[in-house]
Structure formats: C-alpha cells, structure tokens
PDB file of C-alpha atoms in Angstrom:
ATOM      1  CA  UNK A  22     256.794   2.697   8.446  1.00 36.00           C
ATOM      2  CA  UNK A  23     255.588   1.972  11.912  1.00 37.00           C
ATOM      3  CA  UNK A  24     256.826  -1.160  13.609  1.00 34.00           C
ATOM      4  CA  UNK A  25     254.808  -3.414  15.848  1.00 32.00           C
ATOM      5  CA  UNK A  26     257.216  -6.331  15.840  1.00 37.00           C
ATOM      6  CA  UNK A  27     255.660  -9.738  15.581  1.00 49.00           C
ATOM      7  CA  UNK A  28     252.399  -8.877  17.305  1.00 64.00           C
ATOM      8  CA  UNK A  29     250.185  -7.552  14.549  1.00 81.00           C
ATOM      9  CA  UNK A  30     246.721  -6.314  15.477  1.00 91.00           C
ATOM     10  CA  UNK A  31     244.257  -9.029  14.522  1.00 93.00           C
ATOM     11  CA  UNK A  32     240.686  -8.722  13.320  1.00 95.00           C
ATOM     12  CA  UNK A  33     238.605 -11.863  13.479  1.00 96.00           C
ATOM     13  CA  UNK A  34     235.481 -11.891  11.314  1.00 96.00           C
ATOM     14  CA  UNK A  35     232.903 -14.526  10.517  1.00 97.00           C
ATOM     15  CA  UNK A  36     232.505 -15.562   6.894  1.00 97.00           C
ATOM     16  CA  UNK A  37     229.847 -13.469   5.217  1.00 97.00           C
ATOM     17  CA  UNK A  38     230.152 -10.543   7.607  1.00 97.00           C
ATOM     18  CA  UNK A  39     231.634  -7.172   6.649  1.00 97.00           C
ATOM     19  CA  UNK A  40     235.188  -6.287   7.726  1.00 97.00           C
ATOM     20  CA  UNK A  41     236.535  -2.855   8.566  1.00 97.00           C
ATOM     21  CA  UNK A  42     240.279  -2.358   8.811  1.00 96.00           C
ATOM     22  CA  UNK A  43     241.545   0.979  10.073  1.00 94.00           C
ATOM     23  CA  UNK A  44     244.764   2.861   9.512  1.00 93.00           C
ATOM     24  CA  UNK A  45     246.103   6.114  10.949  1.00 91.00           C
ATOM     25  CA  UNK A  46     248.611   7.866   8.737  1.00 89.00           C
ATOM     26  CA  UNK A  47     251.206  10.286   9.954  1.00 83.00           C
ATOM     27  CA  UNK A  48     252.031  12.757   7.200  1.00 83.00           C
ATOM     28  CA  UNK A  49     249.520  15.509   6.487  1.00 82.00           C
ATOM     29  CA  UNK A  50     251.353  16.133   3.187  1.00 81.00           C
ATOM     30  CA  UNK A  51     250.386  12.702   1.863  1.00 85.00           C
ATOM     31  CA  UNK A  52     247.948  12.866  -1.000  1.00 86.00           C
ATOM     32  CA  UNK A  53     247.939   9.336  -2.343  1.00 90.00           C
ATOM     33  CA  UNK A  54     247.048   6.198  -0.398  1.00 93.00           C
ATOM     34  CA  UNK A  55     247.015   2.516  -1.259  1.00 94.00           C
ATOM     35  CA  UNK A  56     245.725  -0.599   0.468  1.00 96.00           C
ATOM     36  CA  UNK A  57     247.663  -3.827  -0.006  1.00 97.00           C
ATOM     37  CA  UNK A  58     246.860  -7.416   0.934  1.00 97.00           C
ATOM     38  CA  UNK A  59     249.737  -9.728   1.790  1.00 96.00           C
ATOM     39  CA  UNK A  60     249.336 -13.460   2.102  1.00 94.00           C
ATOM     40  CA  UNK A  61     251.932 -15.557   3.867  1.00 91.00           C
ATOM     41  CA  UNK A  62     255.091 -15.941   1.814  1.00 87.00           C
ATOM     42  CA  UNK A  63     253.924 -13.586  -0.942  1.00 92.00           C
ATOM     43  CA  UNK A  64     254.462 -10.000  -1.959  1.00 95.00           C
ATOM     44  CA  UNK A  65     251.866  -7.295  -1.250  1.00 96.00           C
ATOM     45  CA  UNK A  66     248.934  -7.342  -3.662  1.00 96.00           C
ATOM     46  CA  UNK A  67     247.248  -4.081  -4.709  1.00 95.00           C
ATOM     47  CA  UNK A  68     243.632  -3.792  -3.568  1.00 97.00           C
ATOM     48  CA  UNK A  69     242.504  -0.208  -4.029  1.00 97.00           C
ATOM     49  CA  UNK A  70     243.878   3.323  -3.961  1.00 95.00           C
ATOM     50  CA  UNK A  71     242.533   6.793  -3.265  1.00 95.00           C
ATOM     51  CA  UNK A  72     243.772  10.349  -3.775  1.00 92.00           C
ATOM     52  CA  UNK A  73     243.336  13.129  -1.274  1.00 90.00           C
ATOM     53  CA  UNK A  74     240.776  14.951  -3.404  1.00 91.00           C
ATOM     54  CA  UNK A  75     238.336  12.117  -2.685  1.00 94.00           C
ATOM     55  CA  UNK A  76     236.873  10.823   0.572  1.00 95.00           C
ATOM     56  CA  UNK A  77     235.482   7.539  -0.714  1.00 97.00           C
ATOM     57  CA  UNK A  78     236.237   5.075  -3.468  1.00 97.00           C
ATOM     58  CA  UNK A  79     234.610   1.758  -4.218  1.00 97.00           C
ATOM     59  CA  UNK A  80     235.887  -1.358  -5.916  1.00 95.00           C
ATOM     60  CA  UNK A  81     234.617  -4.875  -6.145  1.00 93.00           C
ATOM     61  CA  UNK A  82     233.534  -5.793  -2.578  1.00 96.00           C
ATOM     62  CA  UNK A  83     235.919  -3.175  -1.169  1.00 98.00           C
ATOM     63  CA  UNK A  84     235.492   0.458  -0.182  1.00 98.00           C
ATOM     64  CA  UNK A  85     238.172   2.845   1.031  1.00 97.00           C
ATOM     65  CA  UNK A  86     237.281   5.860   3.151  1.00 97.00           C
ATOM     66  CA  UNK A  87     239.637   8.766   3.721  1.00 96.00           C
ATOM     67  CA  UNK A  88     239.263  11.301   6.525  1.00 94.00           C
ATOM     68  CA  UNK A  89     241.963  13.913   6.079  1.00 91.00           C
ATOM     69  CA  UNK A  90     240.871  15.905   9.122  1.00 92.00           C
ATOM     70  CA  UNK A  91     241.907  13.144  11.502  1.00 92.00           C
ATOM     71  CA  UNK A  92     244.381  11.467   9.130  1.00 91.00           C
ATOM     72  CA  UNK A  93     242.481   8.218   9.062  1.00 93.00           C
ATOM     73  CA  UNK A  94     241.974   5.632   6.370  1.00 93.00           C
ATOM     74  CA  UNK A  95     239.726   2.594   6.426  1.00 96.00           C
ATOM     75  CA  UNK A  96     239.174  -0.422   4.224  1.00 97.00           C
ATOM     76  CA  UNK A  97     235.782  -2.059   4.197  1.00 98.00           C
ATOM     77  CA  UNK A  98     235.385  -5.568   2.792  1.00 98.00           C
ATOM     78  CA  UNK A  99     231.857  -6.705   2.116  1.00 97.00           C
ATOM     79  CA  UNK A 100     230.760 -10.327   2.599  1.00 97.00           C
ATOM     80  CA  UNK A 101     234.170 -11.433   3.844  1.00 97.00           C
ATOM     81  CA  UNK A 102     235.373 -14.751   2.441  1.00 96.00           C
ATOM     82  CA  UNK A 103     238.020 -17.231   3.691  1.00 96.00           C
ATOM     83  CA  UNK A 104     240.258 -16.114   0.817  1.00 96.00           C
ATOM     84  CA  UNK A 105     240.340 -12.636   2.350  1.00 97.00           C
ATOM     85  CA  UNK A 106     242.428 -13.942   5.262  1.00 96.00           C
ATOM     86  CA  UNK A 107     245.759 -12.122   5.068  1.00 96.00           C
ATOM     87  CA  UNK A 108     247.686  -9.166   6.475  1.00 96.00           C
ATOM     88  CA  UNK A 109     246.450  -5.812   5.215  1.00 97.00           C
ATOM     89  CA  UNK A 110     248.672  -2.729   4.951  1.00 96.00           C
ATOM     90  CA  UNK A 111     247.832   0.847   4.172  1.00 94.00           C
ATOM     91  CA  UNK A 112     250.555   2.863   2.482  1.00 93.00           C
ATOM     92  CA  UNK A 113     250.900   6.626   2.021  1.00 91.00           C
ATOM     93  CA  UNK A 114     252.862   8.574  -0.567  1.00 85.00           C
ATOM     94  CA  UNK A 115     253.897  11.979   0.749  1.00 74.00           C
ATOM     95  CA  UNK A 116     254.398  14.709  -1.837  1.00 65.00           C
ATOM     96  CA  UNK A 117     257.347  16.011   0.154  1.00 54.00           C
ATOM     97  CA  UNK A 118     259.431  13.174  -1.287  1.00 52.00           C
ATOM     98  CA  UNK A 119     259.614  15.188  -4.479  1.00 59.00           C
ATOM     99  CA  UNK A 120     259.476  13.065  -7.590  1.00 60.00           C
ATOM    100  CA  UNK A 121     259.982   9.778  -5.767  1.00 66.00           C
ATOM    101  CA  UNK A 122     257.123   7.493  -4.907  1.00 72.00           C
ATOM    102  CA  UNK A 123     258.391   6.519  -1.487  1.00 83.00           C
ATOM    103  CA  UNK A 124     255.598   4.487   0.000  1.00 89.00           C
ATOM    104  CA  UNK A 125     255.456   4.506   3.779  1.00 90.00           C
ATOM    105  CA  UNK A 126     253.605   1.501   5.119  1.00 91.00           C
ATOM    106  CA  UNK A 127     251.425   1.588   8.194  1.00 84.00           C
ATOM    107  CA  UNK A 128     250.978  -1.021  10.865  1.00 79.00           C
ATOM    108  CA  UNK A 129     249.609  -4.145   9.268  1.00 93.00           C
ATOM    109  CA  UNK A 130     246.392  -5.782  10.420  1.00 95.00           C
ATOM    110  CA  UNK A 131     245.894  -9.514  10.270  1.00 95.00           C
ATOM    111  CA  UNK A 132     242.399 -10.461   9.092  1.00 96.00           C
ATOM    112  CA  UNK A 133     241.227 -13.910  10.175  1.00 96.00           C
ATOM    113  CA  UNK A 134     238.032 -15.209   8.623  1.00 96.00           C
ATOM    114  CA  UNK A 135     236.249 -17.861  10.631  1.00 94.00           C
ATOM    115  CA  UNK A 136     233.732 -20.301   9.173  1.00 88.00           C
TER     116      UNK A 136
ATOM    117  CA  UNK B  15     250.239 -10.802 -18.513  1.00 62.00           C
ATOM    118  CA  UNK B  16     253.396 -11.415 -16.531  1.00 82.00           C
ATOM    119  CA  UNK B  17     253.645  -9.509 -13.289  1.00 94.00           C
ATOM    120  CA  UNK B  18     256.793  -8.390 -11.545  1.00 97.00           C
ATOM    121  CA  UNK B  19     259.311 -11.213 -11.375  1.00 97.00           C
ATOM    122  CA  UNK B  20     262.186 -11.572  -8.942  1.00 98.00           C
ATOM    123  CA  UNK B  21     265.093 -13.956  -8.651  1.00 97.00           C
ATOM    124  CA  UNK B  22     266.168 -15.904  -6.795  1.00 97.00           C
ATOM    125  CA  UNK B  23     263.182 -16.804  -4.622  1.00 97.00           C
ATOM    126  CA  UNK B  24     265.316 -17.820  -1.672  1.00 96.00           C
ATOM    127  CA  UNK B  25     268.930 -17.269  -0.758  1.00 96.00           C
ATOM    128  CA  UNK B  26     271.180 -18.201   2.146  1.00 98.00           C
ATOM    129  CA  UNK B  27     274.392 -16.278   2.743  1.00 98.00           C
ATOM    130  CA  UNK B  28     276.889 -15.890   5.559  1.00 98.00           C
ATOM    131  CA  UNK B  29     277.946 -12.686   7.279  1.00 98.00           C
ATOM    132  CA  UNK B  30     280.361 -10.592   5.270  1.00 98.00           C
ATOM    133  CA  UNK B  31     279.313 -11.961   1.898  1.00 98.00           C
ATOM    134  CA  UNK B  32     277.590  -9.927  -0.767  1.00 98.00           C
ATOM    135  CA  UNK B  33     274.367 -10.621  -2.609  1.00 98.00           C
ATOM    136  CA  UNK B  34     272.720  -9.542  -5.874  1.00 98.00           C
ATOM    137  CA  UNK B  35     268.968  -9.657  -6.247  1.00 98.00           C
ATOM    138  CA  UNK B  36     267.208  -9.219  -9.569  1.00 98.00           C
ATOM    139  CA  UNK B  37     263.884  -7.802 -10.640  1.00 98.00           C
ATOM    140  CA  UNK B  38     262.002  -7.558 -13.937  1.00 98.00           C
ATOM    141  CA  UNK B  39     259.140  -5.035 -13.980  1.00 97.00           C
ATOM    142  CA  UNK B  40     255.775  -5.385 -15.627  1.00 96.00           C
ATOM    143  CA  UNK B  41     256.075  -4.855 -19.368  1.00 95.00           C
ATOM    144  CA  UNK B  42     255.790  -1.145 -20.137  1.00 94.00           C
ATOM    145  CA  UNK B  43     256.694  -0.026 -16.627  1.00 95.00           C
ATOM    146  CA  UNK B  44     259.743   2.210 -16.437  1.00 94.00           C
ATOM    147  CA  UNK B  45     260.110   2.594 -12.687  1.00 94.00           C
ATOM    148  CA  UNK B  46     261.354   0.052 -10.167  1.00 96.00           C
ATOM    149  CA  UNK B  47     261.451   0.405  -6.396  1.00 96.00           C
ATOM    150  CA  UNK B  48     263.054  -1.830  -3.798  1.00 97.00           C
ATOM    151  CA  UNK B  49     261.724  -2.484  -0.308  1.00 97.00           C
ATOM    152  CA  UNK B  50     262.951  -4.502   2.645  1.00 97.00           C
ATOM    153  CA  UNK B  51     260.413  -6.315   4.782  1.00 96.00           C
ATOM    154  CA  UNK B  52     261.544  -7.720   8.092  1.00 93.00           C
ATOM    155  CA  UNK B  53     259.336 -10.428   9.568  1.00 88.00           C
ATOM    156  CA  UNK B  54     256.262  -8.966  11.229  1.00 87.00           C
ATOM    157  CA  UNK B  55     256.695  -5.459   9.842  1.00 91.00           C
ATOM    158  CA  UNK B  56     255.598  -3.474   6.816  1.00 93.00           C
ATOM    159  CA  UNK B  57     257.946  -2.987   3.862  1.00 95.00           C
ATOM    160  CA  UNK B  58     260.529  -0.197   4.145  1.00 95.00           C
ATOM    161  CA  UNK B  59     261.652   1.809   1.144  1.00 95.00           C
ATOM    162  CA  UNK B  60     265.237   1.329  -0.039  1.00 96.00           C
ATOM    163  CA  UNK B  61     265.513   2.787  -3.570  1.00 93.00           C
ATOM    164  CA  UNK B  62     263.507   3.964  -6.522  1.00 94.00           C
ATOM    165  CA  UNK B  63     264.766   4.095 -10.108  1.00 94.00           C
ATOM    166  CA  UNK B  64     263.176   5.627 -13.155  1.00 92.00           C
ATOM    167  CA  UNK B  65     264.674   5.564 -16.639  1.00 91.00           C
ATOM    168  CA  UNK B  66     267.945   4.254 -15.158  1.00 91.00           C
ATOM    169  CA  UNK B  67     268.272   7.215 -12.789  1.00 92.00           C
ATOM    170  CA  UNK B  68     268.031   6.988  -9.007  1.00 92.00           C
ATOM    171  CA  UNK B  69     264.993   8.983  -7.999  1.00 89.00           C
ATOM    172  CA  UNK B  70     264.886   8.272  -4.283  1.00 89.00           C
ATOM    173  CA  UNK B  71     266.788   6.579  -1.508  1.00 92.00           C
ATOM    174  CA  UNK B  72     265.617   5.428   1.900  1.00 92.00           C
ATOM    175  CA  UNK B  73     267.459   5.345   5.184  1.00 93.00           C
ATOM    176  CA  UNK B  74     269.776   2.439   4.420  1.00 96.00           C
ATOM    177  CA  UNK B  75     273.595   2.268   4.683  1.00 97.00           C
ATOM    178  CA  UNK B  76     275.915   2.554   1.703  1.00 96.00           C
ATOM    179  CA  UNK B  77     276.297  -1.226   1.713  1.00 98.00           C
ATOM    180  CA  UNK B  78     273.044  -1.182  -0.238  1.00 98.00           C
ATOM    181  CA  UNK B  79     273.219  -0.152  -3.887  1.00 97.00           C
ATOM    182  CA  UNK B  80     271.099  -0.665  -6.955  1.00 97.00           C
ATOM    183  CA  UNK B  81     270.946   0.020 -10.633  1.00 97.00           C
ATOM    184  CA  UNK B  82     268.467  -0.108 -13.470  1.00 97.00           C
ATOM    185  CA  UNK B  83     269.248  -1.397 -16.934  1.00 97.00           C
ATOM    186  CA  UNK B  84     268.095  -0.125 -20.371  1.00 96.00           C
ATOM    187  CA  UNK B  85     265.395  -2.822 -20.435  1.00 96.00           C
ATOM    188  CA  UNK B  86     264.143  -1.407 -17.078  1.00 96.00           C
ATOM    189  CA  UNK B  87     265.100  -4.490 -15.071  1.00 97.00           C
ATOM    190  CA  UNK B  88     266.972  -3.803 -11.885  1.00 98.00           C
ATOM    191  CA  UNK B  89     269.512  -5.238  -9.483  1.00 98.00           C
ATOM    192  CA  UNK B  90     269.853  -4.666  -5.757  1.00 98.00           C
ATOM    193  CA  UNK B  91     273.285  -5.296  -4.294  1.00 98.00           C
ATOM    194  CA  UNK B  92     274.095  -5.650  -0.625  1.00 98.00           C
ATOM    195  CA  UNK B  93     277.723  -5.857   0.518  1.00 97.00           C
ATOM    196  CA  UNK B  94     279.218  -7.014   3.821  1.00 98.00           C
ATOM    197  CA  UNK B  95     276.038  -8.780   4.858  1.00 98.00           C
ATOM    198  CA  UNK B  96     274.920  -8.580   8.470  1.00 98.00           C
ATOM    199  CA  UNK B  97     272.545 -10.874  10.325  1.00 97.00           C
ATOM    200  CA  UNK B  98     270.058  -8.006  10.405  1.00 96.00           C
ATOM    201  CA  UNK B  99     269.873  -7.975   6.620  1.00 98.00           C
ATOM    202  CA  UNK B 100     267.818 -11.159   6.776  1.00 97.00           C
ATOM    203  CA  UNK B 101     264.469 -10.165   5.295  1.00 97.00           C
ATOM    204  CA  UNK B 102     262.117 -10.402   2.366  1.00 97.00           C
ATOM    205  CA  UNK B 103     263.322  -8.072  -0.386  1.00 98.00           C
ATOM    206  CA  UNK B 104     260.517  -6.793  -2.537  1.00 98.00           C
ATOM    207  CA  UNK B 105     260.602  -5.166  -5.917  1.00 98.00           C
ATOM    208  CA  UNK B 106     257.740  -2.996  -7.120  1.00 96.00           C
ATOM    209  CA  UNK B 107     257.150  -1.552 -10.564  1.00 95.00           C
ATOM    210  CA  UNK B 108     255.061   1.326 -11.846  1.00 93.00           C
ATOM    211  CA  UNK B 109     254.624   3.186 -15.123  1.00 91.00           C
ATOM    212  CA  UNK B 110     256.384   6.413 -14.272  1.00 83.00           C
ATOM    213  CA  UNK B 111     257.014   6.019 -10.569  1.00 75.00           C
ATOM    214  CA  UNK B 112     255.300   9.089  -9.228  1.00 77.00           C
ATOM    215  CA  UNK B 113     252.072   9.131  -7.223  1.00 77.00           C
ATOM    216  CA  UNK B 114     250.756   5.991  -8.848  1.00 84.00           C
ATOM    217  CA  UNK B 115     250.136   2.360  -8.029  1.00 89.00           C
ATOM    218  CA  UNK B 116     253.190   0.234  -7.391  1.00 92.00           C
ATOM    219  CA  UNK B 117     252.828  -3.473  -8.129  1.00 95.00           C
ATOM    220  CA  UNK B 118     254.937  -5.835  -6.075  1.00 97.00           C
ATOM    221  CA  UNK B 119     256.736  -9.009  -7.017  1.00 97.00           C
ATOM    222  CA  UNK B 120     256.821 -12.140  -4.851  1.00 96.00           C
ATOM    223  CA  UNK B 121     260.078 -11.117  -3.191  1.00 97.00           C
ATOM    224  CA  UNK B 122     263.406 -12.764  -2.478  1.00 98.00           C
ATOM    225  CA  UNK B 123     263.761 -14.290   0.949  1.00 97.00           C
ATOM    226  CA  UNK B 124     267.331 -13.668   2.185  1.00 98.00           C
ATOM    227  CA  UNK B 125     268.698 -15.454   5.219  1.00 97.00           C
ATOM    228  CA  UNK B 126     272.081 -14.373   6.571  1.00 98.00           C
ATOM    229  CA  UNK B 127     273.798 -16.835   8.902  1.00 97.00           C
TER     230      UNK B 127
END
C-alpha cells in the first residue's frame, strides 16, 4: 500500500451534504475493489465492493464509481452524518497474486463531518 | 452473528521477545488473512491461509510465521521482536479467500519497548 505517514488527506463536510472520496489505484490487473471505513481504535469495516466488469454500484447511502481507463475509484456518501466520520480506505485485489486475495490498500482519507 | 474475533486486544512486549496473536474467523469462513497496520498507514498484507494451507505471503521477514488450525482459527507468531513491529495486527476472514470480501476483526495492538 501507499504510505503517507501521519498526514492523511482530510475531507471536511457539513452534516447533510454529500461526500466524495477519491482513490487512485496502481495495478491495471486489479479486478476487484473494496471500500473500508475505519474508526479510531477499530478494524476496517466493509462498506461496498465492485468488480471490474461494472462501473457503478450502489448501496445504502453509498455509491462506488470505477473508472478503469484512468485507474480511479470514488466513494460517494449521500446525506453525510456525524457517524460517517472516520478514515476511509480503498483496497484493490490484483489477479496477478494468483489464488491469494492480497488486498493492497490505498492512501486513506480522513472524513470529518461538521455540524 | 459473531464477527471476526482476535486476542489479546492489547499487548506490550520488549525487544527480542516473541508474540503469538490469535484469530477466530466468522463461522463458515475457511480463509484467514493477516495484516499489519502501522499508525497513520493502510494495512499491509502479511499472510493468507485457506484450508490450513498458506496461500500467500507478503513482504515480511521470516520472523513472521502463521498457521491455521482444523477449526479455521489462526495464529500469527512474531519472533525476535523489533521496535518497528509495534502496530495494529488485523485478521480478516472470508469464505474461500479469493476475489471476495474480507471481513476484519478489531485487531491486536502490539507495543514493543
């Protein structure tokens, strides 16, 4: 995964607004992607996933968009709530790892929801 | 339904010691993966096991080893601890362990002094 040390990119959003978190992935052979949410002191929590044969997938209040041409992934959160405050990671699963599911995590983004 | 469980939650060791971390996957899941997360960074892959066989290994030294038991629980062992091994160690489980969602446990926070 990419390292940005202690200075995570931060997105500050007002409660009720929509949030868009972006992620650039590195491996063109990746065909499975997952977004995780990690709250302080906890393990990553699954949000939504998408396979490379899709360019959009929707869940409850969340949408993931995949642009394989530019190797870009985004997570959209509708009507952002204070409980959405956390660090968000995208993860890719390259097929070149054979039968292993070796997730490679991207640079996390800290989402801060203001009242 | 119980999620992935890990023990202990916190651990303090000194340099040179060894440590064993434990993980129980979600019921019905046969694959367990281990990740190391240093403060401020994303998790990094250490090992994956499926049906007691090692399926993948990340770029970690031989001081790190793991195994999976017949009940699909797993242990991660780290020998000759270094200060740089201080991290959150995460276990993730999945049904078959290939191109599918991995569900993470709460992690074990290891501090090496």
